[in-house]
Tab-separated table of C-alpha atoms and ligand atoms in Angstrom:
chain	number	residue	atom	x	y	z
A	270	MET	CA	38.038	134.972	101.475
A	271	TYR	CA	41.232	136.908	102.067
A	272	GLU	CA	41.686	137.228	105.816
A	273	GLY	CA	45.061	138.887	106.130
A	274	PHE	CA	44.165	142.317	107.518
A	275	VAL	CA	46.365	143.462	110.363
A	276	GLN	CA	44.732	142.415	113.641
A	277	SER	CA	44.292	145.033	116.343
A	278	GLY	CA	44.833	142.454	119.068
A	279	HIS	CA	42.256	144.141	121.263
A	280	LEU	CA	38.604	145.190	120.715
A	281	THR	CA	37.300	141.669	120.869
A	282	PHE	CA	33.591	140.881	120.950
A	283	PRO	CA	32.226	138.355	123.446
A	284	SER	CA	31.885	134.851	122.010
A	285	ASP	CA	28.066	135.040	122.013
A	286	PHE	CA	27.957	138.435	120.247
A	287	ILE	CA	26.168	137.941	116.901
A	288	LEU	CA	27.859	139.192	113.728
A	289	GLY	CA	25.978	138.885	110.481
A	290	ALA	CA	24.471	140.411	107.370
A	291	ALA	CA	20.955	141.412	106.349
A	292	THR	CA	18.746	141.610	103.257
A	293	ALA	CA	15.039	141.914	102.415
A	294	ALA	CA	12.880	139.834	100.081
A	295	TYR	CA	11.745	142.448	97.572
A	296	GLN	CA	15.226	143.928	97.370
A	297	ILE	CA	17.054	140.738	96.378
A	298	GLU	CA	14.743	137.857	95.485
A	299	GLY	CA	13.399	138.667	92.037
A	300	GLY	CA	11.310	135.705	90.826
A	301	ALA	CA	8.357	138.061	91.018
A	302	THR	CA	6.028	135.733	89.144
A	303	GLU	CA	7.788	132.473	89.952
A	304	GLY	CA	6.951	129.782	92.480
A	305	GLY	CA	3.331	130.828	92.913
A	306	ARG	CA	4.145	134.283	94.328
A	307	GLY	CA	1.324	136.833	94.204
A	308	PRO	CA	1.776	140.538	93.451
A	309	SER	CA	2.838	142.951	96.172
A	310	ILE	CA	2.301	146.689	96.506
A	311	TRP	CA	5.943	147.172	95.548
A	312	ASP	CA	5.345	145.355	92.233
A	313	SER	CA	2.487	147.734	91.463
A	314	PHE	CA	4.341	150.816	92.661
A	315	SER	CA	7.612	150.088	90.883
A	316	HIS	CA	5.743	149.329	87.654
A	317	THR	CA	3.988	152.697	87.821
A	318	PRO	CA	5.913	155.165	85.627
A	319	GLY	CA	7.763	157.823	87.567
A	320	LYS	CA	7.743	156.109	90.959
A	321	THR	CA	11.256	154.664	90.960
A	322	GLU	CA	14.560	155.871	89.537
A	323	ASP	CA	14.868	154.770	85.893
A	324	GLY	CA	11.651	152.761	86.312
A	325	ALA	CA	13.538	150.100	88.294
A	326	THR	CA	11.506	147.159	89.585
A	327	GLY	CA	12.246	144.165	91.798
A	328	ASP	CA	11.223	141.697	89.052
A	329	VAL	CA	14.733	140.224	88.903
A	330	ALA	CA	16.695	142.177	91.545
A	331	ALA	CA	19.690	140.011	92.533
A	332	ASP	CA	17.760	136.870	91.469
A	333	HIS	CA	18.378	135.406	94.903
A	334	PHE	CA	15.251	133.258	94.412
A	335	ASN	CA	17.123	131.262	91.766
A	336	ARG	CA	20.607	131.658	93.222
A	337	THR	CA	20.020	130.694	96.814
A	338	HIS	CA	22.712	128.045	96.838
A	339	THR	CA	25.358	130.460	95.510
A	340	ASP	CA	24.368	133.017	98.132
A	341	LEU	CA	24.473	130.461	100.939
A	342	GLU	CA	27.974	129.489	99.887
A	343	LEU	CA	29.019	133.147	99.900
A	344	MET	CA	27.571	133.581	103.396
A	345	SER	CA	29.449	130.538	104.562
A	346	ALA	CA	32.703	131.981	103.196
A	347	LEU	CA	31.949	135.160	105.162
A	348	ASN	CA	31.901	133.178	108.437
A	349	LEU	CA	28.594	134.828	109.389
A	350	ASP	CA	27.025	133.952	112.730
A	351	ALA	CA	23.617	135.059	111.466
A	352	TYR	CA	21.775	136.016	108.306
A	353	ARG	CA	18.731	138.266	108.462
A	354	PHE	CA	16.243	137.978	105.594
A	355	SER	CA	12.606	138.839	105.187
A	356	ILE	CA	9.766	136.624	104.079
A	357	SER	CA	7.743	137.804	101.147
A	358	TRP	CA	4.174	137.661	102.431
A	359	PRO	CA	2.757	137.314	98.866
A	360	ARG	CA	5.132	134.414	98.194
A	361	VAL	CA	3.669	132.555	101.168
A	362	MET	CA	0.088	133.811	100.795
A	363	PRO	CA	-0.424	135.169	97.259
A	364	ALA	CA	-3.629	137.013	98.178
A	365	GLY	CA	-2.451	137.862	101.692
A	366	GLU	CA	-4.964	135.607	103.409
A	367	ASP	CA	-6.799	132.283	103.239
A	368	VAL	CA	-4.699	130.336	100.734
A	369	VAL	CA	-1.151	129.244	101.561
A	370	ASN	CA	1.346	128.721	98.738
A	371	GLN	CA	3.229	125.662	99.961
A	372	GLU	CA	5.975	126.229	97.403
A	373	GLY	CA	6.689	129.619	98.946
A	374	LEU	CA	6.936	128.193	102.444
A	375	THR	CA	9.198	125.429	101.151
A	376	PHE	CA	11.528	128.017	99.612
A	377	TYR	CA	12.053	129.645	103.016
A	378	SER	CA	12.215	126.336	104.833
A	379	ARG	CA	15.078	125.249	102.555
A	380	LEU	CA	16.809	128.569	103.061
A	381	VAL	CA	16.603	128.099	106.835
A	382	ASP	CA	17.958	124.559	106.538
A	383	GLY	CA	20.743	125.766	104.234
A	384	LEU	CA	21.756	128.359	106.800
A	385	LEU	CA	21.703	125.984	109.739
A	386	ALA	CA	23.708	123.400	107.766
A	387	ARG	CA	26.408	126.073	107.402
A	388	GLY	CA	26.321	127.080	111.065
A	389	ILE	CA	24.485	130.363	110.349
A	390	GLU	CA	21.555	131.382	112.561
A	391	PRO	CA	18.414	132.489	110.677
A	392	VAL	CA	17.004	135.892	111.639
A	393	VAL	CA	13.583	136.350	110.038
A	394	THR	CA	11.613	139.536	109.378
A	395	LEU	CA	7.938	139.005	108.629
A	396	ASN	CA	7.211	142.368	107.033
A	397	HIS	CA	9.775	144.335	105.099
A	398	TRP	CA	7.134	146.390	103.223
A	399	ASP	CA	6.059	144.061	100.369
A	400	LEU	CA	2.419	143.813	101.373
A	401	PRO	CA	0.241	141.591	99.159
A	402	GLN	CA	-1.501	143.840	96.634
A	403	ALA	CA	-4.776	142.008	97.326
A	404	LEU	CA	-4.821	143.423	100.872
A	405	GLU	CA	-4.244	146.930	99.537
A	406	ASP	CA	-7.187	146.455	97.166
A	407	LYS	CA	-9.469	144.862	99.745
A	408	TYR	CA	-8.676	146.721	102.979
A	409	GLY	CA	-6.674	149.768	101.886
A	410	GLY	CA	-3.487	148.033	103.016
A	411	TRP	CA	-2.230	149.151	106.425
A	412	ARG	CA	-4.952	151.824	106.539
A	413	GLY	CA	-7.326	148.943	107.263
A	414	ARG	CA	-7.562	147.241	110.638
A	415	GLU	CA	-8.337	143.975	108.839
A	416	THR	CA	-4.766	143.922	107.504
A	417	ALA	CA	-3.498	143.645	111.090
A	418	TYR	CA	-5.604	140.508	111.615
A	419	ALA	CA	-4.439	139.081	108.271
A	420	PHE	CA	-0.852	139.698	109.445
A	421	GLU	CA	-1.542	137.754	112.631
A	422	LYS	CA	-2.670	134.734	110.596
A	423	TYR	CA	0.331	135.024	108.278
A	424	ALA	CA	2.642	135.173	111.327
A	425	GLU	CA	0.983	132.081	112.733
A	426	ILE	CA	1.504	130.167	109.482
A	427	VAL	CA	5.160	131.161	109.164
A	428	GLY	CA	5.742	130.566	112.891
A	429	ALA	CA	4.316	127.049	112.595
A	430	ALA	CA	6.412	126.270	109.505
A	431	LEU	CA	9.788	127.684	110.610
A	432	GLY	CA	9.405	128.118	114.347
A	433	ASP	CA	11.384	125.000	115.199
A	434	ARG	CA	14.522	126.466	113.597
A	435	VAL	CA	14.548	130.275	113.413
A	436	ALA	CA	16.740	131.953	116.056
A	437	VAL	CA	15.412	135.521	115.975
A	438	TRP	CA	12.074	136.843	114.741
A	439	SER	CA	11.290	140.385	113.834
A	440	THR	CA	7.674	141.341	113.168
A	441	HIS	CA	8.197	144.528	111.136
A	442	ASN	CA	11.099	146.362	109.605
A	443	GLU	CA	11.068	150.147	109.989
A	444	PRO	CA	7.332	150.713	110.396
A	445	TRP	CA	8.185	154.429	110.090
A	446	ASN	CA	8.908	154.043	106.371
A	447	ASN	CA	6.103	151.584	105.933
A	448	SER	CA	3.517	154.063	107.247
A	449	PHE	CA	4.823	157.605	106.811
A	450	SER	CA	6.653	157.087	103.488
A	451	GLY	CA	4.043	154.621	102.191
A	452	TYR	CA	0.837	156.436	103.140
A	453	GLY	CA	1.961	159.974	103.973
A	454	SER	CA	4.729	161.351	101.766
A	455	GLY	CA	3.968	159.000	98.884
A	456	ALA	CA	7.652	158.223	98.351
A	457	PHE	CA	7.164	154.491	98.885
A	458	ALA	CA	4.483	151.942	97.999
A	459	PRO	CA	1.549	152.197	97.894
A	460	GLY	CA	2.156	155.921	97.317
A	461	GLY	CA	-0.506	157.385	99.631
A	462	THR	CA	-0.338	161.071	100.512
A	463	SER	CA	-2.471	161.588	103.601
A	464	HIS	CA	-1.039	162.279	107.061
A	465	ALA	CA	-4.243	160.942	108.592
A	466	ASP	CA	-3.767	157.656	106.725
A	467	ALA	CA	-0.103	157.495	107.717
A	468	LEU	CA	-1.048	157.744	111.399
A	469	LYS	CA	-3.750	155.139	110.941
A	470	ALA	CA	-1.265	152.845	109.173
A	471	ALA	CA	1.240	153.386	112.007
A	472	HIS	CA	-1.364	152.295	114.534
A	473	HIS	CA	-2.330	149.223	112.524
A	474	LEU	CA	1.348	148.297	112.252
A	475	ASN	CA	1.648	148.626	116.039
A	476	LEU	CA	-1.468	146.538	116.546
A	477	SER	CA	-0.334	143.905	114.041
A	478	HIS	CA	3.058	143.771	115.754
A	479	GLY	CA	1.373	142.797	119.028
A	480	LEU	CA	-0.909	140.287	117.311
A	481	ALA	CA	2.053	138.753	115.476
A	482	VAL	CA	4.130	138.473	118.655
A	483	GLN	CA	1.218	136.593	120.244
A	484	ALA	CA	0.938	134.365	117.150
A	485	LEU	CA	4.665	133.606	117.253
A	486	ARG	CA	4.511	132.805	120.981
A	487	ARG	CA	1.757	130.281	120.164
A	488	THR	CA	3.632	128.591	117.340
A	489	VAL	CA	7.397	128.913	117.765
A	490	THR	CA	8.910	125.823	119.365
A	491	ARG	CA	12.648	126.525	119.306
A	492	ALA	CA	13.377	126.996	123.001
A	493	ASP	CA	15.924	129.802	122.674
A	494	ALA	CA	14.145	131.693	119.869
A	495	ARG	CA	13.907	135.445	120.463
A	496	ILE	CA	11.119	137.733	119.279
A	497	SER	CA	11.735	141.345	118.338
A	498	VAL	CA	10.940	144.206	115.999
A	499	ALA	CA	13.376	146.191	113.836
A	500	LEU	CA	12.771	149.909	114.329
A	501	ASN	CA	14.768	152.660	112.708
A	502	VAL	CA	14.639	154.571	115.979
A	503	PHE	CA	16.292	157.800	114.902
A	504	ARG	CA	19.108	159.357	116.853
A	505	VAL	CA	17.703	162.901	116.959
A	506	GLU	CA	19.942	165.758	118.045
A	507	ALA	CA	19.249	169.461	118.302
A	508	ASP	CA	22.448	171.443	118.323
A	509	THR	CA	21.125	174.335	120.432
A	510	PRO	CA	18.784	174.349	123.451
A	511	GLU	CA	16.326	176.588	121.524
A	512	ASP	CA	15.899	173.786	119.032
A	513	ALA	CA	15.075	171.082	121.572
A	514	GLU	CA	11.410	171.504	120.604
A	515	ALA	CA	12.229	170.353	117.051
A	516	ALA	CA	13.898	167.243	118.465
A	517	ARG	CA	10.885	166.550	120.682
A	518	LEU	CA	8.490	166.910	117.742
A	519	PHE	CA	10.435	164.569	115.464
A	520	ASP	CA	11.168	162.074	118.230
A	521	ALA	CA	7.425	161.851	118.975
A	522	VAL	CA	6.207	161.317	115.420
A	523	ALA	CA	9.080	159.158	114.182
A	524	ASN	CA	10.224	157.183	117.253
A	525	ARG	CA	7.800	157.268	120.166
A	526	VAL	CA	4.815	156.619	117.878
A	527	PHE	CA	6.193	153.054	117.763
A	528	THR	CA	8.239	152.620	120.940
A	529	GLY	CA	5.350	154.087	122.977
A	530	PRO	CA	2.730	151.443	122.222
A	531	MET	CA	5.141	148.559	121.627
A	532	LEU	CA	7.418	149.048	124.626
A	533	ARG	CA	5.354	151.095	127.087
A	534	GLY	CA	1.735	150.337	126.156
A	535	GLU	CA	0.787	153.955	125.439
A	536	TYR	CA	0.864	156.668	122.830
A	537	PRO	CA	2.794	159.660	124.166
A	538	ALA	CA	0.480	162.510	125.197
A	539	ASP	CA	2.543	165.054	123.231
A	540	LEU	CA	2.161	163.003	120.023
A	541	LEU	CA	-1.631	162.890	120.428
A	542	GLU	CA	-1.610	166.645	120.949
A	543	ASP	CA	0.802	167.374	118.052
A	544	THR	CA	-1.251	165.355	115.555
A	545	LYS	CA	-4.782	166.358	116.514
A	546	ALA	CA	-5.107	168.584	113.432
A	547	PHE	CA	-4.752	165.469	111.277
A	548	THR	CA	-6.696	162.805	113.113
A	549	ASP	CA	-8.993	162.223	116.074
A	550	TRP	CA	-7.287	158.848	116.672
A	551	SER	CA	-10.694	157.121	116.581
A	552	PHE	CA	-8.988	154.111	114.990
A	553	LEU	CA	-7.433	153.416	118.412
A	554	GLN	CA	-9.881	150.975	119.973
A	555	PRO	CA	-10.239	149.844	123.593
A	556	GLY	CA	-7.811	147.026	124.336
A	557	ASP	CA	-5.484	147.846	121.409
A	558	LEU	CA	-2.656	149.161	123.556
A	559	GLU	CA	-2.555	145.992	125.665
A	560	ILE	CA	-2.156	144.017	122.426
A	561	CYS	CA	0.563	146.326	121.065
A	562	HIS	CA	2.512	146.048	124.316
A	563	GLN	CA	3.902	142.499	124.227
A	564	PRO	CA	7.021	141.473	126.106
A	565	LEU	CA	9.928	141.337	123.659
A	566	ASP	CA	13.178	139.401	123.926
A	567	LEU	CA	15.159	141.838	121.817
A	568	LEU	CA	14.916	145.298	120.290
A	569	GLY	CA	16.250	145.576	116.748
A	570	ILE	CA	17.493	148.984	115.660
A	571	ASN	CA	18.603	150.149	112.220
A	572	TYR	CA	21.132	152.971	112.291
A	573	TYR	CA	22.478	155.026	109.401
A	574	GLU	CA	22.963	158.626	110.524
A	575	VAL	CA	22.175	161.212	113.187
A	576	MET	CA	19.177	163.437	112.438
A	577	HIS	CA	20.298	166.976	113.305
A	578	VAL	CA	17.212	169.147	113.632
A	579	ARG	CA	16.252	172.696	114.379
A	580	LEU	CA	13.021	174.648	114.381
A	581	ASP	CA	12.098	176.012	110.995
A	582	ARG	CA	12.164	179.714	111.692
A	583	SER	CA	10.251	180.528	108.510
A	584	TYR	CA	7.235	178.543	109.776
A	585	VAL	CA	3.974	180.440	109.724
A	586	PRO	CA	1.157	178.626	111.571
A	587	GLY	CA	-1.592	177.512	109.230
A	588	GLN	CA	0.459	178.098	106.106
A	589	ASP	CA	1.368	175.025	104.085
A	590	LYS	CA	4.983	174.408	103.227
A	591	LYS	CA	5.637	174.683	99.516
A	592	GLY	CA	5.497	171.220	97.960
A	593	GLY	CA	3.597	169.713	100.890
A	594	THR	CA	4.975	168.178	104.044
A	595	ALA	CA	6.625	164.825	104.535
A	596	PHE	CA	5.009	163.906	107.854
A	597	PRO	CA	2.689	165.528	110.413
A	598	GLY	CA	4.518	168.459	111.967
A	599	SER	CA	7.368	168.495	109.446
A	600	GLU	CA	6.574	172.119	108.539
A	601	ARG	CA	8.080	173.115	111.899
A	602	ILE	CA	11.261	171.086	111.554
A	603	GLU	CA	14.358	171.714	109.504
A	604	PHE	CA	16.898	168.952	108.986
A	605	VAL	CA	20.366	170.412	109.253
A	606	ARG	CA	22.948	169.304	106.722
A	607	ARG	CA	26.207	169.213	108.656
A	608	GLU	CA	28.886	170.366	106.252
A	609	ASP	CA	31.643	169.184	108.604
A	610	LEU	CA	30.743	165.527	108.103
A	611	GLU	CA	31.909	163.085	105.462
A	612	ARG	CA	28.898	161.816	103.541
A	613	THR	CA	27.771	158.516	102.042
A	614	GLY	CA	26.601	157.944	98.503
A	615	MET	CA	23.060	158.635	99.806
A	616	ASP	CA	24.322	162.015	101.079
A	617	TRP	CA	23.853	160.839	104.658
A	618	GLY	CA	26.301	162.258	107.217
A	619	ILE	CA	28.744	159.711	108.619
A	620	GLU	CA	28.757	159.692	112.439
A	621	PRO	CA	29.698	156.418	114.116
A	622	ARG	CA	29.681	158.311	117.420
A	623	GLY	CA	25.905	158.633	116.937
A	624	LEU	CA	25.517	154.855	116.950
A	625	GLU	CA	27.610	154.533	120.106
A	626	ASP	CA	25.617	157.192	121.972
A	627	HIS	CA	22.341	155.809	120.647
A	628	LEU	CA	23.046	152.284	121.900
A	629	VAL	CA	24.035	153.609	125.310
A	630	ALA	CA	20.963	155.876	125.531
A	631	LEU	CA	18.503	153.205	124.353
A	632	SER	CA	19.928	150.703	126.833
A	633	ARG	CA	19.219	153.216	129.596
A	634	GLU	CA	15.759	154.018	128.236
A	635	PHE	CA	14.721	150.363	128.014
A	636	PRO	CA	16.619	148.582	130.786
A	637	GLY	CA	16.718	144.816	130.551
A	638	LEU	CA	15.940	144.770	126.822
A	639	PRO	CA	18.904	143.533	124.761
A	640	ILE	CA	19.490	145.482	121.542
A	641	MET	CA	20.666	144.172	118.222
A	642	VAL	CA	21.876	146.451	115.421
A	643	MET	CA	19.782	144.850	112.704
A	644	GLU	CA	20.981	147.143	109.924
A	645	ASN	CA	23.957	149.413	109.427
A	646	GLY	CA	25.865	150.044	106.244
A	647	THR	CA	26.387	152.429	103.382
A	648	ALA	CA	26.083	153.012	99.680
A	649	PHE	CA	29.052	154.260	97.716
A	650	PRO	CA	29.715	154.058	93.993
A	651	ASP	CA	31.770	150.944	93.276
A	652	GLU	CA	33.980	150.037	90.390
A	653	VAL	CA	34.620	146.430	89.440
A	654	LEU	CA	38.230	146.021	88.420
A	655	THR	CA	39.006	143.149	86.154
A	656	SER	CA	42.393	141.825	85.171
A	657	GLU	CA	43.873	138.431	84.386
A	658	ALA	CA	43.865	137.730	88.111
A	659	GLY	CA	40.074	138.030	88.281
A	660	SER	CA	37.635	140.677	89.486
A	661	PHE	CA	37.865	142.850	92.549
A	662	VAL	CA	36.011	145.780	94.131
A	663	VAL	CA	38.305	147.881	96.281
A	664	ASP	CA	35.589	149.592	98.357
A	665	ARG	CA	37.817	151.166	100.976
A	666	GLN	CA	35.237	153.825	101.868
A	667	ARG	CA	32.566	151.238	102.643
A	668	ALA	CA	35.027	149.119	104.593
A	669	ARG	CA	36.005	152.208	106.611
A	670	TYR	CA	32.354	153.056	107.260
A	671	ILE	CA	31.560	149.538	108.478
A	672	ALA	CA	34.737	149.268	110.549
A	673	SER	CA	34.055	152.604	112.265
A	674	HIS	CA	30.496	151.569	113.148
A	675	VAL	CA	31.586	148.146	114.388
A	676	GLU	CA	34.116	149.951	116.580
A	677	ALA	CA	31.372	152.306	117.796
A	678	THR	CA	29.261	149.288	118.707
A	679	HIS	CA	32.199	147.881	120.643
A	680	ARG	CA	32.700	151.196	122.482
A	681	ALA	CA	28.984	151.172	123.389
A	682	LEU	CA	29.417	147.667	124.822
A	683	GLU	CA	32.343	148.908	126.901
A	684	ARG	CA	30.162	151.754	128.165
A	685	GLY	CA	27.642	149.203	129.397
A	686	ALA	CA	25.136	149.140	126.509
A	687	ASN	CA	23.134	145.936	126.345
A	688	VAL	CA	23.980	145.261	122.704
A	689	VAL	CA	24.088	141.665	121.546
A	690	GLY	CA	24.698	141.794	117.817
A	691	TYR	CA	25.580	143.753	114.689
A	692	LEU	CA	24.219	142.939	111.225
A	693	VAL	CA	25.633	144.749	108.237
A	694	TRP	CA	23.320	146.110	105.560
A	695	SER	CA	23.631	144.526	103.151
A	696	LEU	CA	24.891	141.146	102.078
A	697	LEU	CA	24.297	141.922	98.395
A	698	ASP	CA	23.840	145.000	96.248
A	699	ASN	CA	20.101	145.298	95.810
A	700	PHE	CA	16.990	147.243	94.811
A	701	GLU	CA	17.127	150.389	96.923
A	702	TRP	CA	13.368	151.072	96.716
A	703	ALA	CA	12.468	154.355	94.983
A	704	ALA	CA	16.180	155.000	94.352
A	705	GLY	CA	16.376	151.867	92.174
A	706	TYR	CA	19.675	150.130	91.502
A	707	GLY	CA	21.973	153.176	91.632
A	708	PRO	CA	22.910	153.027	95.329
A	709	ARG	CA	24.939	149.942	96.153
A	710	PHE	CA	24.842	148.876	99.802
A	711	GLY	CA	26.231	145.348	99.386
A	712	ILE	CA	29.486	143.987	100.727
A	713	ILE	CA	29.140	141.670	97.754
A	714	HIS	CA	28.846	143.294	94.334
A	715	VAL	CA	26.088	142.175	91.983
A	716	ASP	CA	26.442	142.700	88.251
A	717	TYR	CA	22.840	143.384	87.261
A	718	ASP	CA	23.423	142.184	83.681
A	719	THR	CA	25.051	138.849	84.420
A	720	LEU	CA	23.932	138.562	88.080
A	721	GLU	CA	27.475	137.534	88.899
A	722	ARG	CA	28.548	138.140	92.506
A	723	THR	CA	31.953	139.632	93.390
A	724	PRO	CA	32.937	139.932	97.056
A	725	LYS	CA	34.171	143.462	97.785
A	726	LEU	CA	37.156	144.340	99.962
A	727	SER	CA	34.675	145.194	102.766
A	728	SER	CA	33.382	141.618	102.727
A	729	HIS	CA	36.907	140.254	103.171
A	730	TRP	CA	37.363	142.536	106.169
A	731	PHE	CA	33.985	141.506	107.583
A	732	ALA	CA	34.773	137.807	107.084
A	733	GLN	CA	37.949	138.239	109.108
A	734	LEU	CA	36.014	140.037	111.858
A	735	CYS	CA	33.455	137.226	112.014
A	736	ALA	CA	36.150	134.558	112.132
A	737	SER	CA	38.417	136.232	114.670
A	738	ARG	CA	35.793	138.231	116.680
A	739	THR	CA	38.530	140.843	117.089
A	740	ILE	CA	38.174	144.006	115.041
A	741	PRO	CA	40.810	143.931	112.298
A	742	ILE	CA	42.592	147.168	111.479
A	743	LEU	CA	41.763	148.249	107.965
A	744	VAL	CA	45.343	147.952	106.898
A	745	LEU	CA	46.610	145.288	104.613
A	746	PRO	CA	50.062	143.858	105.198
A	747	ALA	CA	52.553	145.602	102.863
A	748	GLU	CA	52.761	142.652	100.492
A	749	GLU	CA	48.990	142.381	100.092
A	750	GLU	CA	48.622	146.142	99.738
A	751	ALA	CA	51.221	146.044	96.945
A	752	ARG	CA	49.271	143.206	95.302
A	753	VAL	CA	45.995	145.148	95.523
A	754	ARG	CA	47.692	148.274	94.156
A	755	SER	CA	49.257	146.449	91.229
A	756	PHE	CA	45.922	144.776	90.580
A	757	VAL	CA	44.191	148.128	90.658
A	758	SER	CA	46.652	149.757	88.293
A	759	ALA	CA	46.586	146.774	85.929
A	760	ALA	CA	42.796	146.778	85.858
A	761	SER	CA	42.293	150.511	85.851
A	762	PRO	CA	45.193	152.422	84.305
A	763	THR	CA	43.795	155.688	85.653
A	764	GLY	CA	43.898	154.276	89.191
A	765	ILE	CA	41.168	154.747	91.771
B	37	IFM	O1	17.629	149.384	101.923
B	37	IFM	C1	17.082	149.914	103.080
B	37	IFM	C2	16.358	148.846	103.868
B	37	IFM	O2	15.368	148.238	103.125
B	37	IFM	C3	15.715	149.453	105.086
B	37	IFM	N1	16.672	150.210	105.855
B	37	IFM	C4	17.484	151.169	105.160
B	37	IFM	C5	18.144	150.512	103.973
B	37	IFM	C6	19.024	151.537	103.225
B	37	IFM	O3	18.256	152.609	102.792
């Protein structure tokens, strides 16, 4: 790795602050039918015509399943403190329950050992959306309460196998997408389109979270292991006081539907009221909330942008929005596209200040609960430049995005936020769900034809941050800048 960026000399993270990178099984592993893996709902969904961009599937993805050693070596060169990956439930239990695929467990056990041998702490997510298809067929997936109990058993098996070595556990990743995009809007697997089902799925994810935390507490033996959940708690902002109601509505259905039961042991009264047209909440059984509400060691948050909302002034009660609604109550909310912001390749507004304020606010809301940024990053179109000197991706925009959010995290720390780590999304370019392989989030480029990996400029910057713990300025010394420029013009006569 090139580590010659100009050092700021200040903005240093504490020595125990965790800097790392994140991925998810279905997005990078490939090997969909290898090693005894069973089918997941994302295999079925992505193979259904029209569900993903260009019919993309995760069959091969970045082929991490067969290139684990290469990827471990890349991580080592990045000086990462931690690597967050998810376990593919159908790789460990092909039918979701009963039978364990030892080969699948061994794959993850070796990955954990490979990380530890390189001084990288393993951060494991149990569910990053690739539910075994068999559980969808048998129980209706997360619509079924039985899936929560199957998840508990799966957590127990993984906890027993890896619990002596894993540093941080996360039960679910972004249960919001899992439930509301998977069972409500139909944008994600399994493609359900019922708000009632989405709310039911959300509850079963909350319940399964609590059951899995209990299972991990029974099985994990590493003394300093920490148990958490990765929520994409949205930073919701209404720009005028009249629109505060829109912020309340979205905050209830997107954030407090999870933080309520998991962190406070209750569903917010306003959420129950807001959603009563869709469900009577009869799936909420006595004793469930006590299970959902387990003490956590860490709160994982994924941050990408601020959600600016206002009330939809064209809303007519009882009248359906054209084209349906994305989530319960969405007919009353308008998401404001702020034209004053720079935007990512996903058309998401770039606001590092939002991350800073969010970390400070969440630390106040949940005192005593350390927070880890478990995902933050951006997609931009990349160009691989090749010359006699080799290949290079000069992704200055991505590097700027990451640097500005790392700085925001540091400012939050200075303002007293209880933030203990930052993991960049993502280590590798990968399968971006329904958007397929177009958006590239990696700090390492993946050529999807040859599967060759090329570290991008952003990864060199990140490697220097991890090694020095002081935020490097995104400026190359004059000599290196001249080298990059001559490389760029040699490789791409039109320049970039
Ligand atoms: O790629 C996803 C990831 O799986 C979950 N969080 C957001 C990322 C970017 O969209």
